[in-house]
CSV table of C-alpha atoms in Angstrom, one decimal:
chain,number,residue,atom,x,y,z
A,1,GLN,CA,-16.1,-15.8,3.7
A,2,LEU,CA,-13.9,-12.2,5.3
A,3,GLN,CA,-15.3,-9.2,3.4
A,4,LEU,CA,-12.9,-6.3,3.4
A,5,VAL,CA,-14.3,-3.2,1.5
A,6,GLU,CA,-12.0,0.1,1.7
A,7,SER,CA,-13.0,4.1,1.0
A,8,GLY,CA,-11.7,7.3,1.7
A,9,GLY,CA,-9.7,7.8,-0.8
A,10,GLY,CA,-9.7,10.8,-3.1
A,11,LEU,CA,-7.5,13.9,-4.3
A,12,VAL,CA,-5.7,15.8,-2.0
A,13,GLN,CA,-3.4,18.7,-1.9
A,14,PRO,CA,0.4,18.4,-0.7
A,15,GLY,CA,0.2,18.8,2.6
A,16,GLY,CA,-2.9,17.5,3.3
A,17,SER,CA,-4.9,14.5,5.3
A,18,LEU,CA,-7.5,11.8,4.6
A,19,ARG,CA,-8.8,9.3,6.7
A,20,LEU,CA,-9.3,5.4,4.7
A,21,SER,CA,-11.5,3.0,5.9
A,22,CYS,CA,-11.3,-0.8,6.1
A,23,VAL,CA,-14.7,-1.9,6.9
A,24,ALA,CA,-14.8,-6.1,7.5
A,25,SER,CA,-18.0,-8.2,7.2
A,26,GLY,CA,-18.2,-12.1,7.9
A,27,ASP,CA,-15.9,-12.7,11.1
A,28,THR,CA,-14.8,-11.0,13.5
A,29,LEU,CA,-11.5,-8.6,13.6
A,30,ASP,CA,-10.5,-10.0,16.8
A,31,TYR,CA,-9.1,-12.8,15.3
A,32,TYR,CA,-7.0,-11.6,12.8
A,33,ILE,CA,-3.8,-9.2,11.3
A,34,ILE,CA,-4.9,-5.9,9.2
A,35,GLY,CA,-2.2,-4.6,7.0
A,36,TRP,CA,-1.8,-1.6,4.6
A,37,PHE,CA,-0.6,-1.6,1.5
A,38,ARG,CA,-0.3,0.6,-1.7
A,39,GLN,CA,0.9,0.4,-5.4
A,40,ALA,CA,1.7,3.1,-7.7
A,41,PRO,CA,2.0,2.5,-11.4
A,42,GLY,CA,5.2,0.8,-12.4
A,43,LYS,CA,6.3,0.1,-8.7
A,44,GLU,CA,5.7,-3.3,-6.6
A,45,ARG,CA,3.3,-3.6,-3.6
A,46,GLU,CA,4.4,-2.3,-0.9
A,47,GLY,CA,3.2,-2.6,2.9
A,48,VAL,CA,2.5,0.5,4.1
A,49,SER,CA,1.2,-0.6,8.1
A,50,GLY,CA,-0.3,-3.4,10.0
A,51,VAL,CA,-1.6,-4.0,13.5
A,52,ARG,CA,-3.2,-6.7,15.7
A,53,SER,CA,-6.6,-6.3,16.2
A,54,ARG,CA,-6.8,-8.0,19.5
A,55,ASP,CA,-4.5,-5.7,21.1
A,56,GLY,CA,-4.1,-2.8,19.1
A,57,ASN,CA,-0.2,-4.1,18.0
A,58,ILE,CA,1.0,-1.7,15.6
A,59,GLU,CA,4.0,-1.4,12.8
A,60,TYR,CA,4.7,1.5,10.5
A,61,ALA,CA,7.0,1.6,7.1
A,62,ASP,CA,10.0,4.3,7.9
A,63,SER,CA,8.2,6.0,4.8
A,64,VAL,CA,5.2,6.9,6.3
A,65,ARG,CA,6.1,6.9,9.9
A,66,GLY,CA,5.0,9.7,12.2
A,67,ARG,CA,2.6,10.9,8.9
A,68,PHE,CA,0.2,8.2,9.1
A,69,THR,CA,-1.9,6.7,11.7
A,70,ILE,CA,-3.3,2.8,11.8
A,71,SER,CA,-6.4,2.6,14.5
A,72,ARG,CA,-9.0,-0.3,14.7
A,73,ASP,CA,-12.5,-0.2,16.2
A,74,ASN,CA,-13.3,-3.4,17.0
A,75,THR,CA,-17.4,-2.9,17.9
A,76,LYS,CA,-17.4,-1.3,14.1
A,77,ASN,CA,-14.8,-4.2,12.8
A,78,THR,CA,-13.5,-1.2,11.5
A,79,VAL,CA,-9.7,-0.1,10.8
A,80,TYR,CA,-8.4,2.9,9.8
A,81,LEU,CA,-5.4,4.5,8.1
A,82,GLN,CA,-5.2,8.4,8.9
A,83,MET,CA,-2.7,9.9,6.7
A,84,ASN,CA,-1.0,13.4,7.2
A,85,SER,CA,1.2,15.7,5.5
A,86,LEU,CA,0.8,13.9,2.3
A,87,LYS,CA,3.4,13.9,-0.2
A,88,PRO,CA,3.0,13.4,-4.0
A,89,GLU,CA,4.8,10.0,-3.3
A,90,ASP,CA,2.3,9.1,-1.2
A,91,THR,CA,0.3,8.8,-4.3
A,92,ALA,CA,-1.7,5.1,-5.0
A,93,GLN,CA,-3.7,2.2,-4.7
A,94,TYR,CA,-4.1,1.7,-1.0
A,95,PHE,CA,-5.1,-1.9,-0.2
A,96,CYS,CA,-6.3,-3.7,3.1
A,97,ALA,CA,-5.4,-7.3,3.9
A,98,LYS,CA,-6.2,-10.0,6.0
A,99,GLY,CA,-3.9,-12.2,7.8
A,100,ARG,CA,-3.5,-15.1,10.2
A,101,GLY,CA,-0.6,-14.5,11.7
A,102,SER,CA,0.3,-13.2,15.3
A,103,TRP,CA,1.9,-10.2,14.3
A,104,PRO,CA,0.9,-7.4,11.8
A,105,THR,CA,3.8,-7.5,9.6
A,106,LEU,CA,4.3,-5.5,6.3
A,107,CYS,CA,5.2,-8.6,3.9
A,108,ARG,CA,2.7,-9.2,1.9
A,109,ASP,CA,2.9,-13.2,1.9
A,110,ASP,CA,1.5,-12.8,5.5
A,111,TYR,CA,-1.4,-11.8,4.4
A,112,ASP,CA,-4.2,-14.1,2.7
A,113,TYR,CA,-7.4,-11.7,2.2
A,114,TRP,CA,-7.6,-8.2,-0.2
A,115,GLY,CA,-9.7,-5.7,-0.6
A,116,HIS,CA,-10.2,-4.0,-3.9
A,117,GLY,CA,-8.2,-0.9,-2.9
A,118,THR,CA,-9.4,3.1,-2.8
A,119,GLN,CA,-7.3,5.2,-4.8
A,120,VAL,CA,-5.2,7.9,-3.4
A,121,THR,CA,-4.1,11.5,-5.5
A,122,VAL,CA,-1.7,14.0,-4.2
A,123,SER,CA,-1.3,16.4,-6.2
A,124,THR,CA,-1.1,20.1,-6.6
């Protein structure tokens, strides 16, 4: 029943910033964990960050720690990914996903519904 729609991707120069949004409909996010994942051409989909919506418990991949910030606004049923100091290697299709687990893991198998993604391209 839950629908997830990502937005906010685009083309940005190295060192720039973008904020991605994941808007949920059909159910409240309070009951779920929400993860951000990314997939670049020729690479496996990897976890970027996750949040337990009801209390804000957070996890980050080492590759983005200190540069990306995940947050949620439960009144708007939305999860954000603020991306700063972007690098060319951050270029990927970014997806948000929902899981029913108790911990916001970065494991794809812990999530059971996915949005369609938003493209982030970091290039001069």
